[in-house]
Amino acid sequence: MAVMEFELIERYFTGCGSERDDVVLGVGDDAAILSLPAMHELVVSTDTLVAGIHFLPDVDPCSLGHKALAVNLSDLAAMGARPAWVTLALTLPQVDEAWLAAFSQGFSALAHQHGVQLIGGDTSSGPLSITVQAMGFVEKGRAWRRDAAKPGDLIYVTGTLGDAGLALQAIQQQLAFPQHERDEIISRLEKPTPRIVEARALNGLVNAAIDLSDGLLSDLGHILKQSDVGAVIEQGQLPLSAAFCACQQNEMAAQLSDECWQMLPLSAGDDYELCFTVEPQKRGEVESLLLAQGIDACCIGVIDAESGLRCVQENGELFHTDKVGYEHFKGSA
Ligand code: ADP
Ligand code: MG
């Protein structure tokens, strides 16, 4: 590795995030050394973001640093794990120090917020691509798995759905929404909040969980398949943000088809909310906890034994979810 690259790592990626006591050796050696607490299991996840595929190459580098970490922390949240350590493999087309400074600032700020330390990585040259590996831990046997949903479980989601998908439409099709709402949904796309706090609060109360990166229908579908169950969800219960509703009620709403508006909360990706299932006997405990801790999550349906995902519209009719997908967004402006 060239001297220049050592300097870059020293400048931008040493001391990034929190300084943790359980890091025996961090950035600078051939590998890091970490000590895992007793009676816990290690939870590991990795995600790559490629320019032009997962993000627009001219996106704000500070937001990109945030998002590269956020999507990985979101995976740990979906396992019910406490995040601790991350590695960062960066492939850069050129050395742009202003870009690196902003990227590492966005990354480090979010790492600090969740007590996470950057403990190593790799830096090479090539087309812009970012791979983060996130590691955390969970009490033995208490991780949330996709294969653990049971008939009768209630299905919850955190936050709101469809904002990031609407933002992508707004950017790609240059839709004219009111500025405040437009900024709000774009920040949901570019700076998603990993639901770590929510996941830790719900420790012990959840059967199965997943984070919503590809859209509710697709991601909940993974839980159903792996748990060998089905589900009924109520379209009218899907949580929508004030910004989403304001855009939908605005005179500019006709820029998208009715069907597109209906599909965004169901099938658009990138929201990074959690979808989790709860045994019906635990409903009271979960609802009081959500209320007491000010956690934004709501019940959208129920798991049942009959396979498949049934989505009930507000008029009581079934919505045919097998026909839906991203192709509905194409040419809808
Ligand atoms: P090696 O050649 O042994 O793989 P490197 O020269 O790639 O080591 O990296 C030197 C040190 O810098 C290692 O501790 C590695 O983990 C760390 N490192 C390299 N790139 C990054 C990065 N982008 N972020 C954090 N740490 C990094
Ligand atoms: Mg290396």
CSV table of C-alpha atoms and ligand atoms in Angstrom, one decimal:
chain,number,residue,atom,x,y,z
A,1,MET,CA,0.0,0.0,0.0
A,2,ALA,CA,1.3,3.5,-0.9
A,3,VAL,CA,2.4,5.9,1.7
A,4,MET,CA,-0.4,8.3,0.6
A,5,GLU,CA,-3.0,5.6,1.5
A,6,PHE,CA,-1.5,5.1,5.0
A,7,GLU,CA,-1.8,8.8,5.5
A,8,LEU,CA,-5.4,8.8,4.3
A,9,ILE,CA,-6.3,6.0,6.7
A,10,GLU,CA,-4.5,7.8,9.5
A,11,ARG,CA,-6.3,11.0,8.8
A,12,TYR,CA,-9.8,9.9,8.1
A,13,PHE,CA,-10.3,6.4,9.5
A,14,THR,CA,-8.3,6.2,12.7
A,15,GLY,CA,-10.3,7.1,15.7
A,16,CYS,CA,-13.5,7.0,13.7
A,17,GLY,CA,-16.6,6.4,15.8
A,18,SER,CA,-16.5,5.6,19.5
A,19,GLU,CA,-13.5,4.3,21.5
A,20,ARG,CA,-14.6,1.0,23.0
A,21,ASP,CA,-13.0,-0.9,25.9
A,22,ASP,CA,-13.6,-4.2,24.2
A,23,VAL,CA,-11.4,-3.3,21.3
A,24,VAL,CA,-8.0,-4.9,22.2
A,25,LEU,CA,-6.5,-3.8,18.9
A,26,GLY,CA,-8.1,-1.5,16.3
A,27,VAL,CA,-7.0,0.1,13.0
A,28,GLY,CA,-3.3,-0.3,12.1
A,29,ASP,CA,-2.3,-4.0,12.4
A,30,ASP,CA,-3.0,-6.9,10.1
A,31,ALA,CA,-6.3,-7.5,11.9
A,32,ALA,CA,-8.2,-6.2,14.8
A,33,ILE,CA,-8.7,-8.0,18.1
A,34,LEU,CA,-12.0,-7.8,19.9
A,35,SER,CA,-13.3,-9.3,23.1
A,36,LEU,CA,-16.9,-10.6,23.1
A,37,PRO,CA,-18.8,-10.4,26.4
A,38,ALA,CA,-19.5,-13.8,28.1
A,39,MET,CA,-22.9,-15.5,27.5
A,40,HIS,CA,-23.4,-13.6,24.2
A,41,GLU,CA,-23.3,-14.5,20.5
A,42,LEU,CA,-21.5,-12.6,17.8
A,43,VAL,CA,-23.8,-11.2,15.1
A,44,VAL,CA,-22.2,-10.2,11.8
A,45,SER,CA,-23.6,-8.6,8.6
A,46,THR,CA,-22.1,-7.0,5.5
A,47,ASP,CA,-23.5,-4.8,2.7
A,48,THR,CA,-22.0,-3.2,-0.3
A,49,LEU,CA,-23.0,0.1,-1.9
A,50,VAL,CA,-22.0,0.6,-5.5
A,51,ALA,CA,-22.1,4.0,-7.2
A,52,GLY,CA,-24.7,4.1,-9.9
A,53,ILE,CA,-26.6,1.1,-8.5
A,54,HIS,CA,-27.2,1.8,-4.8
A,55,PHE,CA,-26.6,5.6,-4.8
A,56,LEU,CA,-26.2,8.4,-7.3
A,57,PRO,CA,-22.5,9.1,-7.8
A,58,ASP,CA,-23.0,12.8,-7.1
A,59,VAL,CA,-24.8,12.2,-3.7
A,60,ASP,CA,-23.6,14.3,-0.8
A,61,PRO,CA,-20.6,12.3,0.6
A,62,CYS,CA,-21.5,13.0,4.3
A,63,SER,CA,-24.9,11.5,3.7
A,64,LEU,CA,-23.3,8.6,1.9
A,65,GLY,CA,-21.0,7.9,4.9
A,66,HIS,CA,-24.0,7.9,7.1
A,67,LYS,CA,-26.0,5.6,4.8
A,68,ALA,CA,-23.2,3.1,4.3
A,69,LEU,CA,-23.1,2.5,8.0
A,70,ALA,CA,-26.9,2.9,8.6
A,71,VAL,CA,-27.8,0.1,6.3
A,72,ASN,CA,-25.5,-2.3,8.1
A,73,LEU,CA,-26.6,-1.2,11.6
A,74,SER,CA,-30.1,-1.7,10.4
A,75,ASP,CA,-29.3,-5.4,9.7
A,76,LEU,CA,-28.0,-5.8,13.3
A,77,ALA,CA,-31.1,-4.1,14.6
A,78,ALA,CA,-33.2,-6.6,12.7
A,79,MET,CA,-31.4,-9.4,14.6
A,80,GLY,CA,-32.1,-7.7,17.9
A,81,ALA,CA,-28.4,-7.2,18.4
A,82,ARG,CA,-26.3,-4.4,20.0
A,83,PRO,CA,-23.9,-3.0,17.5
A,84,ALA,CA,-20.2,-2.7,18.5
A,85,TRP,CA,-17.6,-2.8,15.7
A,86,VAL,CA,-17.4,-2.1,12.0
A,87,THR,CA,-14.9,-2.5,9.2
A,88,LEU,CA,-14.9,-0.4,6.0
A,89,ALA,CA,-13.6,-1.5,2.6
A,90,LEU,CA,-13.4,1.5,0.3
A,91,THR,CA,-12.7,1.5,-3.4
A,92,LEU,CA,-12.1,5.0,-4.7
A,93,PRO,CA,-11.6,6.2,-8.3
A,94,GLN,CA,-9.3,9.0,-7.1
A,95,VAL,CA,-8.1,10.6,-3.9
A,96,ASP,CA,-10.5,13.5,-3.2
A,97,GLU,CA,-9.7,14.7,0.3
A,98,ALA,CA,-12.8,17.0,0.6
A,99,TRP,CA,-15.0,13.9,-0.4
A,100,LEU,CA,-13.1,11.7,2.1
A,101,ALA,CA,-13.4,14.2,4.9
A,102,ALA,CA,-17.2,14.6,4.4
A,103,PHE,CA,-17.7,10.8,4.0
A,104,SER,CA,-15.8,10.0,7.2
A,105,GLN,CA,-17.6,12.7,9.1
A,106,GLY,CA,-21.0,11.3,8.2
A,107,PHE,CA,-19.8,7.7,9.0
A,108,SER,CA,-18.2,8.7,12.3
A,109,ALA,CA,-21.1,10.8,13.5
A,110,LEU,CA,-23.5,7.9,13.2
A,111,ALA,CA,-21.0,5.4,14.7
A,112,HIS,CA,-20.6,7.7,17.7
A,113,GLN,CA,-24.3,7.9,18.1
A,114,HIS,CA,-24.6,4.2,18.5
A,115,GLY,CA,-21.3,3.6,20.4
A,116,VAL,CA,-19.7,1.8,17.4
A,117,GLN,CA,-16.0,1.8,16.7
A,118,LEU,CA,-14.3,1.4,13.2
A,119,ILE,CA,-11.8,-1.3,13.8
A,120,GLY,CA,-10.3,-1.9,10.4
A,121,GLY,CA,-10.9,-2.1,6.6
A,122,ASP,CA,-9.3,-1.9,3.3
A,123,THR,CA,-8.6,0.9,0.8
A,124,SER,CA,-8.1,0.4,-2.9
A,125,SER,CA,-8.5,2.2,-6.2
A,126,GLY,CA,-11.2,1.4,-8.7
A,127,PRO,CA,-14.8,2.3,-9.4
A,128,LEU,CA,-16.5,3.9,-6.3
A,129,SER,CA,-17.8,1.2,-4.0
A,130,ILE,CA,-18.2,0.9,-0.2
A,131,THR,CA,-18.4,-2.3,1.8
A,132,VAL,CA,-19.2,-2.2,5.5
A,133,GLN,CA,-19.2,-5.1,7.8
A,134,ALA,CA,-21.0,-4.6,11.1
A,135,MET,CA,-20.6,-6.7,14.1
A,136,GLY,CA,-22.5,-6.8,17.3
A,137,PHE,CA,-23.7,-9.1,20.0
A,138,VAL,CA,-26.8,-10.5,21.5
A,139,GLU,CA,-27.6,-12.6,24.6
A,140,LYS,CA,-27.2,-16.3,23.8
A,141,GLY,CA,-30.2,-17.6,21.9
A,142,ARG,CA,-32.1,-14.3,21.9
A,143,ALA,CA,-31.4,-13.1,18.3
A,144,TRP,CA,-34.5,-12.4,16.2
A,145,ARG,CA,-34.6,-14.8,13.2
A,146,ARG,CA,-36.7,-14.7,10.1
A,147,ASP,CA,-37.8,-18.3,10.6
A,148,ALA,CA,-39.4,-17.8,14.0
A,149,ALA,CA,-42.9,-16.2,13.2
A,150,LYS,CA,-45.9,-18.2,14.5
A,151,PRO,CA,-49.5,-18.2,13.3
A,152,GLY,CA,-51.4,-15.7,15.5
A,153,ASP,CA,-48.4,-13.4,15.8
A,154,LEU,CA,-49.1,-9.7,15.3
A,155,ILE,CA,-47.1,-7.9,12.6
A,156,TYR,CA,-45.6,-4.5,13.6
A,157,VAL,CA,-43.6,-2.0,11.6
A,158,THR,CA,-41.6,0.9,13.0
A,159,GLY,CA,-41.7,4.5,11.7
A,160,THR,CA,-43.3,5.1,8.3
A,161,LEU,CA,-43.3,3.4,4.9
A,162,GLY,CA,-42.8,4.6,1.4
A,163,ASP,CA,-40.9,7.8,2.1
A,164,ALA,CA,-37.6,6.7,0.6
A,165,GLY,CA,-39.4,5.3,-2.5
A,166,LEU,CA,-41.2,8.5,-3.0
A,167,ALA,CA,-38.0,10.4,-2.7
A,168,LEU,CA,-36.4,8.3,-5.4
A,169,GLN,CA,-39.3,9.0,-7.7
A,170,ALA,CA,-39.0,12.7,-6.9
A,171,ILE,CA,-35.3,12.8,-7.8
A,172,GLN,CA,-35.4,10.5,-10.8
A,173,GLN,CA,-38.5,12.1,-12.4
A,174,GLN,CA,-37.8,15.6,-11.1
A,175,LEU,CA,-41.3,15.7,-9.4
A,176,ALA,CA,-42.2,19.1,-8.1
A,177,PHE,CA,-43.4,18.7,-4.5
A,178,PRO,CA,-43.4,21.5,-1.9
A,179,GLN,CA,-39.8,22.1,-0.8
A,180,HIS,CA,-40.2,21.3,2.9
A,181,GLU,CA,-41.8,17.9,2.2
A,182,ARG,CA,-39.4,17.2,-0.6
A,183,ASP,CA,-36.4,17.8,1.7
A,184,GLU,CA,-38.0,15.6,4.4
A,185,ILE,CA,-38.5,12.6,2.2
A,186,ILE,CA,-35.1,13.0,0.5
A,187,SER,CA,-33.4,12.9,3.9
A,188,ARG,CA,-35.3,9.7,4.6
A,189,LEU,CA,-33.7,8.2,1.4
A,190,GLU,CA,-30.2,9.6,2.0
A,191,LYS,CA,-29.9,9.5,5.7
A,192,PRO,CA,-32.0,6.6,7.0
A,193,THR,CA,-32.2,6.0,10.8
A,194,PRO,CA,-31.2,2.4,11.8
A,195,ARG,CA,-33.8,1.3,14.4
A,196,ILE,CA,-31.2,0.2,17.0
A,197,VAL,CA,-32.9,2.0,19.9
A,198,GLU,CA,-36.2,0.4,19.1
A,199,ALA,CA,-34.7,-3.0,18.7
A,200,ARG,CA,-32.9,-2.9,22.0
A,201,ALA,CA,-36.1,-1.8,23.8
A,202,LEU,CA,-38.0,-4.7,22.3
A,203,ASN,CA,-35.4,-7.3,23.4
A,204,GLY,CA,-37.3,-10.4,24.6
A,205,LEU,CA,-40.7,-9.5,23.1
A,206,VAL,CA,-40.2,-10.3,19.4
A,207,ASN,CA,-40.5,-13.6,17.6
A,208,ALA,CA,-39.2,-12.8,14.1
A,209,ALA,CA,-37.9,-9.7,12.5
A,210,ILE,CA,-36.5,-8.2,9.3
A,211,ASP,CA,-35.4,-4.7,8.2
A,212,LEU,CA,-37.2,-3.2,5.3
A,213,SER,CA,-34.6,-2.6,2.6
A,214,ASP,CA,-36.5,-4.0,-0.4
A,215,GLY,CA,-40.1,-3.1,0.5
A,216,LEU,CA,-42.7,-4.5,2.9
A,217,LEU,CA,-44.2,-7.1,0.6
A,218,SER,CA,-40.8,-8.5,-0.4
A,219,ASP,CA,-39.2,-8.4,3.0
A,220,LEU,CA,-42.2,-9.7,5.0
A,221,GLY,CA,-42.4,-12.4,2.3
A,222,HIS,CA,-39.0,-13.6,3.5
A,223,ILE,CA,-40.3,-14.0,7.1
A,224,LEU,CA,-43.4,-15.9,5.7
A,225,LYS,CA,-41.3,-18.2,3.6
A,226,GLN,CA,-38.7,-19.0,6.2
A,227,SER,CA,-41.2,-19.4,8.9
A,228,ASP,CA,-43.6,-21.5,6.7
A,229,VAL,CA,-46.6,-19.3,7.5
A,230,GLY,CA,-48.8,-16.7,5.7
A,231,ALA,CA,-50.1,-13.2,6.7
A,232,VAL,CA,-52.9,-10.8,6.3
A,233,ILE,CA,-52.0,-7.1,6.4
A,234,GLU,CA,-54.4,-4.1,6.4
A,235,GLN,CA,-53.6,-1.5,3.9
A,236,GLY,CA,-55.3,1.1,5.9
A,237,GLN,CA,-53.0,0.5,8.8
A,238,LEU,CA,-49.8,1.1,7.0
A,239,PRO,CA,-48.0,4.1,8.7
A,240,LEU,CA,-47.5,7.1,6.4
A,241,SER,CA,-45.4,10.2,7.2
A,242,ALA,CA,-46.9,13.7,7.3
A,243,ALA,CA,-44.6,14.6,4.4
A,244,PHE,CA,-45.8,11.6,2.4
A,245,CYS,CA,-49.5,12.5,3.0
A,246,ALA,CA,-48.8,16.2,2.2
A,247,CYS,CA,-47.3,15.2,-1.1
A,248,GLN,CA,-50.1,12.8,-1.9
A,249,GLN,CA,-52.8,15.5,-1.1
A,250,ASN,CA,-50.9,18.2,-3.0
A,251,GLU,CA,-52.1,19.3,-6.4
A,252,MET,CA,-48.8,17.9,-7.7
A,253,ALA,CA,-49.9,14.3,-6.6
A,254,ALA,CA,-51.2,13.6,-10.1
A,255,GLN,CA,-47.5,13.4,-11.3
A,256,LEU,CA,-47.7,9.8,-10.1
A,257,SER,CA,-50.5,7.4,-10.8
A,258,ASP,CA,-53.0,6.3,-8.1
A,259,GLU,CA,-51.6,2.8,-8.3
A,260,CYS,CA,-48.1,4.1,-7.7
A,261,TRP,CA,-49.2,6.0,-4.6
A,262,GLN,CA,-50.9,2.8,-3.4
A,263,MET,CA,-47.8,0.7,-4.1
A,264,LEU,CA,-45.1,3.0,-2.6
A,265,PRO,CA,-45.7,2.0,1.1
A,266,LEU,CA,-46.1,-1.7,0.1
A,267,SER,CA,-43.2,-2.3,-2.3
A,268,ALA,CA,-40.7,0.6,-2.4
A,269,GLY,CA,-37.4,-0.1,-0.7
A,270,ASP,CA,-34.8,1.8,1.3
A,271,ASP,CA,-37.0,2.7,4.3
A,272,TYR,CA,-34.9,0.7,6.8
A,273,GLU,CA,-37.7,0.4,9.2
A,274,LEU,CA,-38.1,-2.9,11.2
A,275,CYS,CA,-40.9,-5.3,10.6
A,276,PHE,CA,-41.3,-7.7,13.5
A,277,THR,CA,-43.8,-10.2,14.9
A,278,VAL,CA,-45.1,-10.4,18.5
A,279,GLU,CA,-47.1,-13.2,20.2
A,280,PRO,CA,-50.7,-12.0,20.8
A,281,GLN,CA,-50.3,-12.5,24.6
A,282,LYS,CA,-47.5,-9.9,24.5
A,283,ARG,CA,-49.5,-7.2,22.8
A,284,GLY,CA,-50.2,-5.3,26.0
A,285,GLU,CA,-46.6,-5.4,27.1
A,286,VAL,CA,-45.4,-4.3,23.7
A,287,GLU,CA,-48.0,-1.5,23.4
A,288,SER,CA,-47.1,-0.1,26.9
A,289,LEU,CA,-43.4,-0.2,26.1
A,290,LEU,CA,-43.9,1.6,22.8
A,291,LEU,CA,-45.9,4.3,24.6
A,292,ALA,CA,-43.6,4.6,27.6
A,293,GLN,CA,-40.4,4.9,25.5
A,294,GLY,CA,-42.0,7.0,22.8
A,295,ILE,CA,-41.2,4.4,20.1
A,296,ASP,CA,-43.1,4.8,16.9
A,297,ALA,CA,-44.4,1.4,15.8
A,298,CYS,CA,-47.8,0.1,14.9
A,299,CYS,CA,-49.6,-3.2,14.2
A,300,ILE,CA,-50.4,-3.7,10.5
A,301,GLY,CA,-51.6,-7.3,10.4
A,302,VAL,CA,-51.4,-10.8,11.7
A,303,ILE,CA,-49.5,-14.0,10.8
A,304,ASP,CA,-51.7,-17.0,9.9
A,305,ALA,CA,-51.2,-20.7,9.0
A,306,GLU,CA,-52.4,-20.3,5.4
A,307,SER,CA,-49.4,-19.6,3.1
A,308,GLY,CA,-49.2,-16.4,1.1
A,309,LEU,CA,-49.5,-12.7,1.8
A,310,ARG,CA,-53.0,-11.2,1.7
A,311,CYS,CA,-53.4,-7.4,1.7
A,312,VAL,CA,-56.9,-6.1,2.7
A,313,GLN,CA,-57.8,-2.7,1.2
A,314,GLU,CA,-59.8,-0.2,3.2
A,315,ASN,CA,-63.0,-1.2,1.4
A,316,GLY,CA,-62.5,-4.7,2.7
A,317,GLU,CA,-61.5,-6.2,-0.7
A,318,LEU,CA,-58.3,-8.1,-1.2
A,319,PHE,CA,-55.5,-6.4,-3.1
A,320,HIS,CA,-53.7,-8.7,-5.5
A,321,THR,CA,-50.2,-8.5,-4.3
A,322,ASP,CA,-48.9,-11.1,-6.7
A,323,LYS,CA,-49.2,-8.6,-9.6
A,324,VAL,CA,-47.2,-5.9,-7.9
A,325,GLY,CA,-43.6,-4.9,-8.3
A,326,TYR,CA,-41.2,-2.3,-9.4
A,327,GLU,CA,-42.5,-2.3,-13.0
A,328,HIS,CA,-45.5,-0.4,-11.8
A,329,PHE,CA,-43.4,2.6,-11.1
A,330,LYS,CA,-42.0,2.8,-14.6
A,331,GLY,CA,-43.6,5.3,-16.9
A,332,SER,CA,-46.1,6.3,-14.2
A,333,ALA,CA,-45.4,10.1,-14.3
B,1,ADP,P1,-3.0,-5.3,4.8
B,1,ADP,O1,-2.2,-5.0,3.6
B,1,ADP,O2,-2.4,-6.1,5.9
B,1,ADP,O3,-4.4,-5.8,4.5
B,1,ADP,P2,-3.7,-2.6,4.9
B,1,ADP,O4,-2.4,-1.9,4.4
B,1,ADP,O5,-4.8,-2.8,3.9
B,1,ADP,O6,-3.3,-3.9,5.6
B,1,ADP,O7,-4.4,-1.7,6.0
B,1,ADP,C1,-3.6,-1.3,7.1
B,1,ADP,C2,-4.4,-1.0,8.3
B,1,ADP,O8,-5.4,0.0,8.0
B,1,ADP,C3,-5.3,-2.3,8.7
B,1,ADP,O9,-5.3,-2.3,10.1
B,1,ADP,C4,-6.6,-2.0,8.1
B,1,ADP,O10,-7.6,-2.7,8.9
B,1,ADP,C5,-6.7,-0.5,8.2
B,1,ADP,N1,-7.5,0.1,7.1
B,1,ADP,C6,-7.3,0.1,5.8
B,1,ADP,N2,-8.2,0.8,5.1
B,1,ADP,C7,-9.1,1.2,6.0
B,1,ADP,C8,-10.4,1.9,6.0
B,1,ADP,N3,-10.9,2.3,4.8
B,1,ADP,N4,-11.0,2.1,7.1
B,1,ADP,C9,-10.5,1.7,8.3
B,1,ADP,N5,-9.4,1.0,8.4
B,1,ADP,C10,-8.7,0.7,7.3
B,2,MG,MG,-5.8,-4.7,3.4
